[in-house]
Amino acid sequence: MSFSSPLQCGLIAVVSFLSYLIYQYLNSNTNRQKLPPGPRGLPLVGNVNDFPPADVPEFQHWLMHKDLYGPISSVTVMGSTIVIVHDKKAAHNLLETNAIKTSGRPTNVFANELCGYDSILLCQGYNNTFRDCRKLLHRELGTKVSAAQFRYVQEVEVNRQLVRTLNEPGKWLDHLKTTTAATILKMTYGYNIEQNKPDTLVGLIEKVLRQFSLAAVPMAWPVDLIPVLRYIPESFPGITFKKLARKWRNDVRVSSYTPYRFVQRQMAANSHRPSYVSKLVQQLKSQDNTRTLSRNDEDAIIWTAASLYGAAADTLVISLTAFTMAMILFPKVQRKAQEELDRVIGAGRLPNCEDRDKLPYINAIIKETLRWWPVTPMGFPHSADSDVEYNGHHIPKGAMILPAVWWFLYDPEVYPNPESFDPDRFLSPRNEPGPNMEGFFGYGRRICPGRFFADTSLFLNIAQSLATFNFKRAVDQKGKEFGIDVKPKPGILSYPNEFQFAVSPRSEKHVDLIRRVGQKLPLEPSDAGLLGTETA
């Protein structure tokens, strides 16, 4: 008997799904009493009604669990368990001490298996491929010394940002995005973006990032709730997600292979610029004494390079946007920072990385920016690769673990007046713990490999921006100040809502300084016309 028709395949999938539900229900009843506490679920489907509403940020919704169920709670949906951790010691023990068991990533059928995001380092399981990729990233970015090789690129692009802001102050947030994109793509591929109009490669990658932000939302797609749906033919009524996933999968590959092929052609013509990709290609060819890379080595370079933009671009822009918001809401902080810059640097030059140790308040602003606006309020989810027993709780293999990073950074017992943007909290005599100690950059074997690069980017941008510009509230035609909504948008990343503000040079001396800096910047034409049209 043939089972090739869509109807027959659908019936098989439905029967398989019902059998799966019954098995998971019976199994979950056996283990529920051992799981961390949580709301009582419905038969078969579990806690489908206990997820955050569409307009509520996840961290705010899950925060209610802390008061209702304690520091560690759980929900179960279709037999899959999610553990929410609101205790930083427990998060450290689970994700650092027990990292060998909890460094996996949740199985996301739609995003990973169908859309192909499982090739990106952020989504890879904890396996040999992941470890090989991490080694490459650590070699080039994982220490302060290795990350410093890209400092010149960072300095040049922040200088360009100052010039763009002087010319078009109303586009400050757009300038932040341009600077971040230019820095990361030059560092990764030696690629020069279009500075004054939309860039082809930036547009392609940002489209993929927007798609990822939709694809990766936990339990948001039917196939993540009902995994057997992935076996139903695309032509079956209601299975529209497969066509969408096929398109997004192609976009992922094109956005990853296109810049890599660009570097290959530049290297073949001996016209490449030093970059993460070109250095690794040269090192691995020399190491293996070969003219061509193995498929595994090439894949590792392609996907770690693709991971760099995805991991850094949006997170840096969010942090710098939050910094901008804070300077407007807390003008005394801005003035105090500028007083330090004027005292240490003066108006004759821009602050640079060599000045950093002499600028403690600027460093405190960076820490407070990361604390005040956590980019990933619930962290990036881990999963248990094997059963874990913790404080009498059973965390089953495959369970998703969400560390409540927002709470760790807003706990009033650790950070008094947490809603206030107060850099002095990190200085003597208060010396409150820095956000990097509270999971901001991740945990254990999943800690962000580009954290030193990101830290330098934040320092240069914040120090040079405050040295040359003032940030203040915008006013309407009647002189009334616009309000600012501090609440972030829902999602894995905490994008700020749009807000009105004004940027202006601090003085004519600072205008002259920016113009002098701009005259010294190298002229670098865009490489957009050299990208090619590969479709991987």
Coordinates of C-alpha atoms in Angstrom, one line a residue:
M1 CA 0.0 0.0 0.0
S2 CA 1.4 3.4 -1.0
F3 CA 1.3 6.4 1.5
S4 CA 2.3 9.0 -0.9
S5 CA -0.8 11.2 -1.1
P6 CA -1.0 14.4 1.0
L7 CA -4.1 13.1 2.8
Q8 CA -2.6 9.8 3.7
C9 CA 0.6 11.6 5.0
G10 CA -1.6 14.0 7.0
L11 CA -3.5 11.1 8.6
I12 CA -0.3 9.4 9.5
A13 CA 1.0 12.6 11.0
V14 CA -2.2 13.2 13.0
V15 CA -2.1 9.6 14.4
S16 CA 1.6 10.0 15.3
F17 CA 0.9 13.3 17.0
L18 CA -1.9 12.0 19.1
S19 CA 0.2 9.0 20.1
Y20 CA 3.0 11.4 21.0
L21 CA 0.7 13.6 23.1
I22 CA -0.6 10.6 25.0
Y23 CA 2.9 9.4 25.7
Q24 CA 4.1 12.8 26.8
Y25 CA 1.0 13.3 29.0
L26 CA 1.5 10.0 30.8
N27 CA 5.2 10.6 31.2
S28 CA 4.7 14.2 32.4
N29 CA 2.2 13.1 35.0
T30 CA 4.9 10.7 36.4
N31 CA 7.6 13.4 36.6
R32 CA 5.6 16.6 37.3
Q33 CA 5.9 16.3 41.0
K34 CA 9.7 16.3 40.7
L35 CA 9.9 19.4 38.4
P36 CA 10.3 22.9 39.8
P37 CA 6.9 24.3 40.8
G38 CA 4.7 26.0 38.3
P39 CA 1.1 26.5 37.2
R40 CA -1.1 23.5 36.7
G41 CA -1.5 22.7 33.0
L42 CA -4.3 21.4 30.9
P43 CA -4.6 17.7 30.0
L44 CA -2.3 16.7 27.0
V45 CA -1.3 20.3 26.0
G46 CA 0.0 21.5 29.4
N47 CA 0.7 25.2 30.0
V48 CA -0.2 26.6 26.6
N49 CA -2.2 29.4 28.3
D50 CA 0.6 30.4 30.6
F51 CA 2.9 32.0 28.0
P52 CA 3.5 35.8 27.8
P53 CA 0.8 37.7 25.9
A54 CA 1.9 39.2 22.6
D55 CA 2.3 42.8 24.0
V56 CA 4.1 41.9 27.3
P57 CA 7.9 41.5 27.4
E58 CA 8.8 38.0 28.4
F59 CA 10.9 39.0 31.4
Q60 CA 7.9 40.9 32.9
H61 CA 5.6 38.0 32.5
W62 CA 8.0 35.4 34.0
L63 CA 8.8 37.7 36.9
M64 CA 5.4 36.9 38.3
H65 CA 6.6 33.3 38.7
K66 CA 9.2 34.4 41.2
D67 CA 6.6 35.5 43.7
L68 CA 4.2 32.7 42.9
Y69 CA 6.5 29.7 42.7
G70 CA 9.8 30.7 44.1
P71 CA 13.3 31.3 42.5
I72 CA 13.1 28.3 40.2
S73 CA 9.8 27.5 38.4
S74 CA 8.7 25.6 35.3
V75 CA 6.0 25.2 32.7
T76 CA 5.4 22.2 30.4
V77 CA 3.9 22.4 26.9
M78 CA 3.2 19.3 24.8
G79 CA 5.7 17.4 27.0
S80 CA 8.5 20.0 26.6
T81 CA 9.7 21.6 29.9
I82 CA 10.8 25.2 30.3
V83 CA 12.6 26.1 33.5
I84 CA 12.7 29.7 34.6
V85 CA 15.5 30.7 37.0
H86 CA 15.2 33.9 39.1
D87 CA 18.1 33.1 41.4
K88 CA 21.6 34.1 40.2
K89 CA 23.3 31.6 42.4
A90 CA 21.1 28.8 40.9
A91 CA 21.7 30.2 37.4
H92 CA 25.5 30.1 38.1
N93 CA 25.3 26.5 39.5
L94 CA 23.2 25.2 36.6
L95 CA 24.8 27.0 33.7
E96 CA 28.4 27.4 34.9
T97 CA 29.1 24.6 37.4
N98 CA 27.0 22.1 35.5
A99 CA 27.9 23.5 32.1
I100 CA 28.8 20.1 30.7
K101 CA 25.1 19.2 31.1
T102 CA 23.5 22.5 30.3
S103 CA 25.3 24.1 27.4
G104 CA 23.0 22.8 24.7
R105 CA 20.4 24.9 22.8
P106 CA 16.7 24.0 22.7
T107 CA 15.5 22.1 19.6
N108 CA 13.7 24.6 17.5
V109 CA 12.2 22.7 14.6
F110 CA 11.2 25.8 12.6
A111 CA 14.2 28.0 13.1
N112 CA 16.9 25.4 13.3
E113 CA 15.9 22.4 11.2
L114 CA 13.7 24.1 8.6
C115 CA 15.2 27.6 8.2
G116 CA 18.8 26.5 8.7
Y117 CA 19.7 28.7 11.6
D118 CA 21.3 25.7 13.3
S119 CA 24.5 26.4 11.3
I120 CA 24.8 29.7 13.2
L121 CA 27.0 29.4 16.3
L122 CA 24.3 30.9 18.6
C123 CA 21.9 28.1 17.7
Q124 CA 24.3 25.2 17.5
G125 CA 24.0 22.3 19.9
Y126 CA 26.9 21.7 22.2
N127 CA 28.9 19.3 20.0
N128 CA 32.2 18.9 18.2
T129 CA 31.2 21.4 15.5
F130 CA 30.3 24.0 18.1
R131 CA 33.6 23.4 19.9
D132 CA 35.6 23.8 16.7
C133 CA 33.8 27.0 15.8
R134 CA 34.4 28.4 19.3
K135 CA 38.1 27.7 19.0
L136 CA 38.3 29.8 15.9
L137 CA 36.4 32.7 17.4
H138 CA 38.5 32.5 20.6
R139 CA 41.7 32.6 18.6
E140 CA 40.8 35.8 16.9
L141 CA 38.5 37.6 19.4
G142 CA 38.3 35.7 22.7
T143 CA 40.9 37.7 24.6
K144 CA 41.6 41.4 25.1
V145 CA 44.9 41.0 23.2
S146 CA 43.4 39.2 20.2
A147 CA 40.4 41.6 20.0
A148 CA 42.7 44.6 20.0
Q149 CA 43.9 43.8 16.5
F150 CA 40.7 45.3 15.2
R151 CA 40.9 48.5 17.3
Y152 CA 41.9 50.7 14.3
V153 CA 38.8 49.7 12.4
Q154 CA 36.7 50.5 15.4
E155 CA 38.3 53.9 15.9
V156 CA 38.0 54.9 12.2
E157 CA 34.3 54.0 12.0
V158 CA 33.4 55.9 15.2
N159 CA 35.3 58.9 13.8
R160 CA 33.1 58.6 10.6
Q161 CA 30.0 58.6 12.8
L162 CA 31.0 61.9 14.4
V163 CA 31.3 63.5 11.0
R164 CA 28.0 62.1 9.8
T165 CA 26.3 63.3 13.0
L166 CA 27.8 66.8 12.6
N167 CA 26.3 66.9 9.0
E168 CA 23.0 65.2 9.9
P169 CA 22.3 65.3 13.6
G170 CA 18.7 64.3 13.2
K171 CA 19.8 60.8 12.0
W172 CA 21.8 59.8 15.1
L173 CA 20.2 56.4 15.5
D174 CA 20.7 55.7 11.8
H175 CA 24.4 56.7 12.2
L176 CA 24.8 54.1 15.1
K177 CA 23.5 51.4 12.8
T178 CA 25.8 52.4 10.0
T179 CA 28.8 52.5 12.3
T180 CA 28.1 49.1 13.8
A181 CA 27.5 47.5 10.4
A182 CA 30.6 49.1 8.9
T183 CA 32.8 48.0 11.8
I184 CA 31.7 44.4 11.9
L185 CA 31.7 43.8 8.2
K186 CA 35.2 45.3 7.8
M187 CA 36.5 43.4 10.7
T188 CA 34.9 40.1 9.5
Y189 CA 35.3 40.3 5.8
G190 CA 37.4 43.4 5.0
Y191 CA 34.3 44.7 3.3
N192 CA 33.6 48.5 2.9
I193 CA 29.9 49.3 3.1
E194 CA 28.1 52.1 1.4
Q195 CA 28.4 55.1 3.8
N196 CA 25.8 57.4 2.4
K197 CA 23.1 55.1 1.0
P198 CA 21.7 51.6 1.7
D199 CA 24.2 48.9 1.3
T200 CA 23.4 45.6 -0.5
L201 CA 25.1 43.3 1.9
V202 CA 23.8 45.1 5.0
G203 CA 20.3 45.0 3.7
L204 CA 20.6 41.2 3.0
I205 CA 22.0 40.4 6.4
E206 CA 19.5 42.6 8.3
K207 CA 16.6 41.0 6.5
V208 CA 17.9 37.6 7.7
L209 CA 18.2 38.9 11.2
R210 CA 14.6 40.2 11.2
Q211 CA 13.5 36.8 9.9
F212 CA 15.5 35.1 12.7
S213 CA 13.9 37.2 15.4
L214 CA 10.5 35.9 14.2
A215 CA 11.6 32.3 13.6
A216 CA 13.4 31.8 17.0
V217 CA 10.5 32.9 19.3
P218 CA 10.0 29.8 21.6
M219 CA 6.8 27.9 20.8
A220 CA 5.6 30.5 18.3
W221 CA 5.3 28.2 15.3
P222 CA 2.9 25.2 15.1
V223 CA 5.7 22.9 14.1
D224 CA 7.5 23.7 17.3
L225 CA 4.4 22.7 19.3
I226 CA 3.7 19.7 17.0
P227 CA 7.1 18.5 15.6
V228 CA 5.5 15.8 13.4
L229 CA 4.0 18.5 11.3
R230 CA 7.4 18.8 9.6
Y231 CA 6.8 15.5 7.8
I232 CA 3.5 16.7 6.2
P233 CA 3.9 17.7 2.5
E234 CA 4.0 21.4 1.8
S235 CA 1.0 21.0 -0.5
F236 CA -1.2 19.9 2.5
P237 CA -3.7 22.7 3.5
G238 CA -2.5 24.9 6.3
I239 CA 1.2 23.9 6.0
T240 CA 2.3 27.3 4.8
F241 CA 5.2 27.5 7.2
K242 CA 7.3 25.1 5.0
K243 CA 7.3 27.4 2.0
L244 CA 8.3 30.3 4.2
A245 CA 11.0 28.2 5.9
R246 CA 12.4 27.2 2.5
K247 CA 12.7 30.8 1.4
W248 CA 14.3 31.9 4.7
R249 CA 16.7 29.0 4.5
N250 CA 18.0 30.2 1.1
D251 CA 18.3 33.7 2.5
V252 CA 20.4 32.4 5.4
R253 CA 22.8 30.7 3.0
V254 CA 23.0 33.6 0.5
S255 CA 23.8 36.1 3.3
S256 CA 26.5 33.8 4.7
Y257 CA 28.2 32.6 1.5
T258 CA 28.1 35.9 -0.5
P259 CA 30.6 37.8 1.7
Y260 CA 32.8 34.7 2.1
R261 CA 33.0 34.4 -1.7
F262 CA 33.8 38.1 -1.9
V263 CA 36.9 37.5 0.4
Q264 CA 37.9 34.4 -1.7
R265 CA 37.9 36.5 -4.9
Q266 CA 39.8 39.4 -3.2
M267 CA 42.4 36.9 -1.9
A268 CA 42.8 35.3 -5.3
A269 CA 43.5 38.8 -6.8
N270 CA 45.8 39.7 -3.8
S271 CA 43.6 42.7 -3.1
H272 CA 42.0 41.6 0.1
R273 CA 42.2 43.6 3.4
P274 CA 43.2 41.8 6.6
S275 CA 40.0 40.4 8.3
Y276 CA 38.8 37.6 10.4
V277 CA 38.0 35.5 7.4
S278 CA 41.2 36.2 5.4
K279 CA 43.4 35.5 8.4
L280 CA 41.7 32.2 9.2
V281 CA 41.9 31.0 5.5
Q282 CA 45.6 31.8 5.5
Q283 CA 46.3 30.1 8.8
L284 CA 44.4 27.0 8.1
K285 CA 45.9 26.6 4.6
S286 CA 49.4 27.1 6.1
Q287 CA 48.7 24.7 9.0
D288 CA 47.5 22.0 6.6
N289 CA 50.1 22.8 3.9
T290 CA 47.4 22.9 1.3
R291 CA 46.0 25.3 -1.3
T292 CA 42.4 24.4 -0.6
L293 CA 40.5 24.1 2.7
S294 CA 38.6 21.1 3.8
R295 CA 34.8 21.3 3.7
N296 CA 34.7 21.3 7.5
D297 CA 37.3 24.1 7.8
E298 CA 35.5 26.2 5.2
D299 CA 32.1 25.6 6.9
A300 CA 33.6 26.6 10.2
I301 CA 34.9 29.9 8.8
I302 CA 31.7 30.7 6.9
W303 CA 29.3 30.1 9.8
T304 CA 31.5 31.7 12.5
A305 CA 31.9 34.8 10.3
A306 CA 28.1 34.9 9.7
S307 CA 27.6 34.6 13.5
L308 CA 29.6 37.7 14.2
Y309 CA 27.3 40.1 12.6
G310 CA 24.2 38.4 13.9
A311 CA 25.5 38.4 17.5
A312 CA 27.0 41.9 17.6
A313 CA 25.1 44.3 15.3
D314 CA 21.7 44.5 17.0
T315 CA 23.1 44.1 20.5
L316 CA 25.5 47.0 20.1
V317 CA 22.9 49.2 18.5
I318 CA 20.4 48.4 21.3
S319 CA 23.0 49.2 24.0
L320 CA 24.0 52.5 22.3
T321 CA 20.4 53.5 21.9
A322 CA 19.8 52.8 25.5
F323 CA 22.8 54.9 26.4
T324 CA 21.3 57.8 24.3
M325 CA 18.0 57.4 26.2
A326 CA 19.8 57.5 29.5
M327 CA 21.7 60.6 28.7
I328 CA 18.5 62.4 27.9
L329 CA 16.6 61.1 31.0
F330 CA 19.5 61.7 33.4
P331 CA 21.3 64.9 32.2
K332 CA 23.3 65.2 35.4
V333 CA 25.1 61.9 34.4
Q334 CA 25.9 63.4 31.0
R335 CA 27.3 66.6 32.5
K336 CA 29.5 64.7 35.0
A337 CA 30.9 62.5 32.2
Q338 CA 31.7 65.6 30.1
E339 CA 33.4 67.2 33.1
E340 CA 35.7 64.2 33.4
L341 CA 36.4 64.2 29.6
D342 CA 37.2 67.9 29.6
R343 CA 39.5 67.5 32.7
V344 CA 41.4 64.5 31.4
I345 CA 41.3 65.0 27.6
G346 CA 40.4 68.6 26.8
A347 CA 38.9 69.8 23.6
G348 CA 41.9 69.5 21.4
R349 CA 41.6 65.8 20.6
L350 CA 39.3 62.8 20.9
P351 CA 39.5 60.2 23.7
N352 CA 41.0 56.9 22.6
C353 CA 41.6 53.5 24.2
E354 CA 44.9 54.5 25.7
D355 CA 42.9 57.0 27.9
R356 CA 40.5 54.4 29.2
D357 CA 42.2 53.8 32.6
K358 CA 42.0 57.6 33.3
L359 CA 38.3 57.7 32.7
P360 CA 36.6 55.8 35.5
Y361 CA 33.2 57.5 35.2
I362 CA 33.0 56.8 31.5
N363 CA 33.8 53.1 32.3
A364 CA 31.0 53.2 34.9
I365 CA 28.6 54.6 32.4
I366 CA 29.3 51.6 30.1
K367 CA 28.6 49.2 33.0
E368 CA 25.5 51.0 34.0
T369 CA 24.2 51.0 30.3
L370 CA 24.5 47.2 30.3
R371 CA 22.8 46.9 33.6
W372 CA 20.1 49.4 33.1
W373 CA 19.0 48.0 29.7
P374 CA 19.8 44.3 29.5
V375 CA 19.8 43.4 25.8
T376 CA 18.7 39.8 26.4
P377 CA 16.4 40.1 29.5
M378 CA 15.9 36.3 29.7
G379 CA 19.3 35.5 28.3
F380 CA 19.6 33.1 25.3
P381 CA 18.0 29.9 26.3
H382 CA 20.1 26.9 27.2
S383 CA 18.9 23.3 27.2
A384 CA 19.8 20.3 29.4
D385 CA 21.7 17.7 27.4
S386 CA 21.1 15.2 30.2
D387 CA 18.9 15.0 33.3
V388 CA 20.0 17.4 36.0
E389 CA 19.1 17.2 39.7
Y390 CA 19.2 20.5 41.6
N391 CA 18.0 21.3 45.1
G392 CA 15.5 18.5 45.0
H393 CA 14.2 19.5 41.5
H394 CA 14.4 17.3 38.5
I395 CA 15.3 19.1 35.2
P396 CA 14.8 16.6 32.4
K397 CA 17.0 16.1 29.4
G398 CA 15.9 18.5 26.7
A399 CA 14.4 21.1 29.1
M400 CA 14.9 24.7 28.1
I401 CA 16.5 26.8 30.8
L402 CA 15.9 30.6 30.9
P403 CA 18.1 32.7 33.3
A404 CA 16.2 35.8 34.3
V405 CA 19.1 38.2 33.5
W406 CA 16.8 41.3 33.9
W407 CA 16.0 40.4 37.5
F408 CA 19.7 39.7 38.3
L409 CA 20.4 43.2 37.2
Y410 CA 17.4 44.8 38.8
D411 CA 17.4 43.0 42.2
P412 CA 17.1 45.9 44.6
E413 CA 19.1 44.0 47.3
V414 CA 22.1 44.1 44.9
Y415 CA 21.4 47.3 43.0
P416 CA 19.5 49.9 45.2
N417 CA 17.1 52.1 43.1
P418 CA 17.6 49.9 40.1
E419 CA 15.4 52.0 37.8
S420 CA 17.8 54.9 38.2
F421 CA 20.7 55.3 35.8
D422 CA 23.5 55.7 38.4
P423 CA 27.1 55.0 37.2
D424 CA 28.4 55.9 40.7
R425 CA 27.1 52.5 41.9
F426 CA 30.1 50.9 40.3
L427 CA 32.7 53.3 41.9
S428 CA 34.1 53.4 45.4
P429 CA 32.8 53.3 48.0
R430 CA 29.7 51.4 46.7
N431 CA 31.4 49.0 44.3
E432 CA 28.3 47.1 43.2
P433 CA 29.0 44.1 41.0
G434 CA 29.4 44.7 37.3
P435 CA 26.8 43.3 34.8
N436 CA 29.3 40.9 33.3
M437 CA 29.2 39.1 36.7
E438 CA 25.4 38.7 36.4
G439 CA 25.1 36.8 33.2
F440 CA 24.9 39.8 30.8
F441 CA 27.4 38.1 28.3
G442 CA 26.1 34.6 28.9
Y443 CA 27.2 31.7 30.9
G444 CA 29.8 28.9 30.9
R445 CA 30.7 27.5 27.5
R446 CA 28.1 29.8 25.9
I447 CA 29.6 33.0 27.1
C448 CA 29.9 35.6 24.3
P449 CA 33.2 35.2 22.4
G450 CA 33.1 38.8 21.1
R451 CA 32.6 40.5 24.5
F452 CA 36.0 42.3 24.4
F453 CA 35.3 43.6 20.9
A454 CA 31.9 44.8 22.0
D455 CA 33.3 46.5 25.1
T456 CA 35.8 48.4 23.1
S457 CA 33.1 49.5 20.6
L458 CA 31.0 50.8 23.5
F459 CA 33.9 52.7 25.0
L460 CA 34.9 54.4 21.8
N461 CA 31.4 55.4 20.9
I462 CA 30.3 56.6 24.3
A463 CA 33.5 58.4 25.1
Q464 CA 33.8 60.2 21.8
S465 CA 30.1 61.0 21.5
L466 CA 30.0 62.6 25.0
A467 CA 33.2 64.4 24.3
T468 CA 31.8 66.2 21.2
F469 CA 28.0 66.3 21.4
N470 CA 25.1 67.1 23.8
F471 CA 22.0 65.0 24.0
K472 CA 18.7 66.4 25.2
R473 CA 15.0 66.0 25.0
A474 CA 13.3 67.2 21.9
V475 CA 10.4 69.8 22.1
D476 CA 7.3 70.3 20.0
Q477 CA 6.3 73.6 18.3
K478 CA 4.9 74.9 21.7
G479 CA 8.2 74.2 23.5
K480 CA 6.8 71.2 25.3
E481 CA 9.2 68.2 25.8
F482 CA 8.3 64.9 24.2
G483 CA 7.9 62.0 26.6
I484 CA 10.0 58.8 26.5
D485 CA 8.6 55.3 26.9
V486 CA 11.2 53.3 28.8
K487 CA 9.4 50.0 28.3
P488 CA 11.2 47.7 25.8
K489 CA 9.4 45.9 23.0
P490 CA 8.6 42.2 23.5
G491 CA 11.1 39.7 22.1
I492 CA 14.3 37.8 22.7
L493 CA 16.2 41.2 22.3
S494 CA 14.9 44.2 24.2
Y495 CA 14.6 46.8 21.4
P496 CA 13.7 50.3 22.8
N497 CA 10.6 52.0 21.5
E498 CA 11.2 55.1 19.3
F499 CA 11.7 58.3 21.2
Q500 CA 12.3 62.0 20.2
F501 CA 15.6 63.8 21.1
A502 CA 18.0 66.4 19.9
V503 CA 21.8 66.1 19.3
S504 CA 24.0 69.2 18.9
P505 CA 27.8 69.9 19.0
R506 CA 29.0 71.1 22.4
S507 CA 30.8 74.1 21.0
E508 CA 32.5 75.6 18.0
K509 CA 35.8 74.1 19.2
H510 CA 34.2 70.6 19.1
V511 CA 32.9 71.3 15.6
D512 CA 36.4 72.2 14.5
L513 CA 37.8 69.1 16.1
I514 CA 35.3 66.8 14.3
R515 CA 36.1 68.5 11.0
R516 CA 39.9 68.0 11.5
V517 CA 39.3 64.4 12.4
G518 CA 37.2 64.0 9.2
Q519 CA 39.9 65.4 7.0
K520 CA 42.3 62.7 8.2
L521 CA 39.9 59.8 7.6
P522 CA 41.0 57.4 4.7
L523 CA 38.9 57.5 1.5
E524 CA 37.5 54.0 1.1
P525 CA 35.1 53.4 -1.8
S526 CA 32.3 50.9 -1.2
D527 CA 32.8 47.2 -2.1
A528 CA 29.1 46.7 -2.9
G529 CA 29.7 46.4 -6.6
L530 CA 32.2 43.6 -6.0
L531 CA 29.8 41.3 -4.1
G532 CA 28.7 39.1 -7.0
T533 CA 25.4 37.3 -7.4
E534 CA 26.0 33.9 -5.9
T535 CA 23.1 32.0 -4.5
A536 CA 25.2 29.5 -2.6

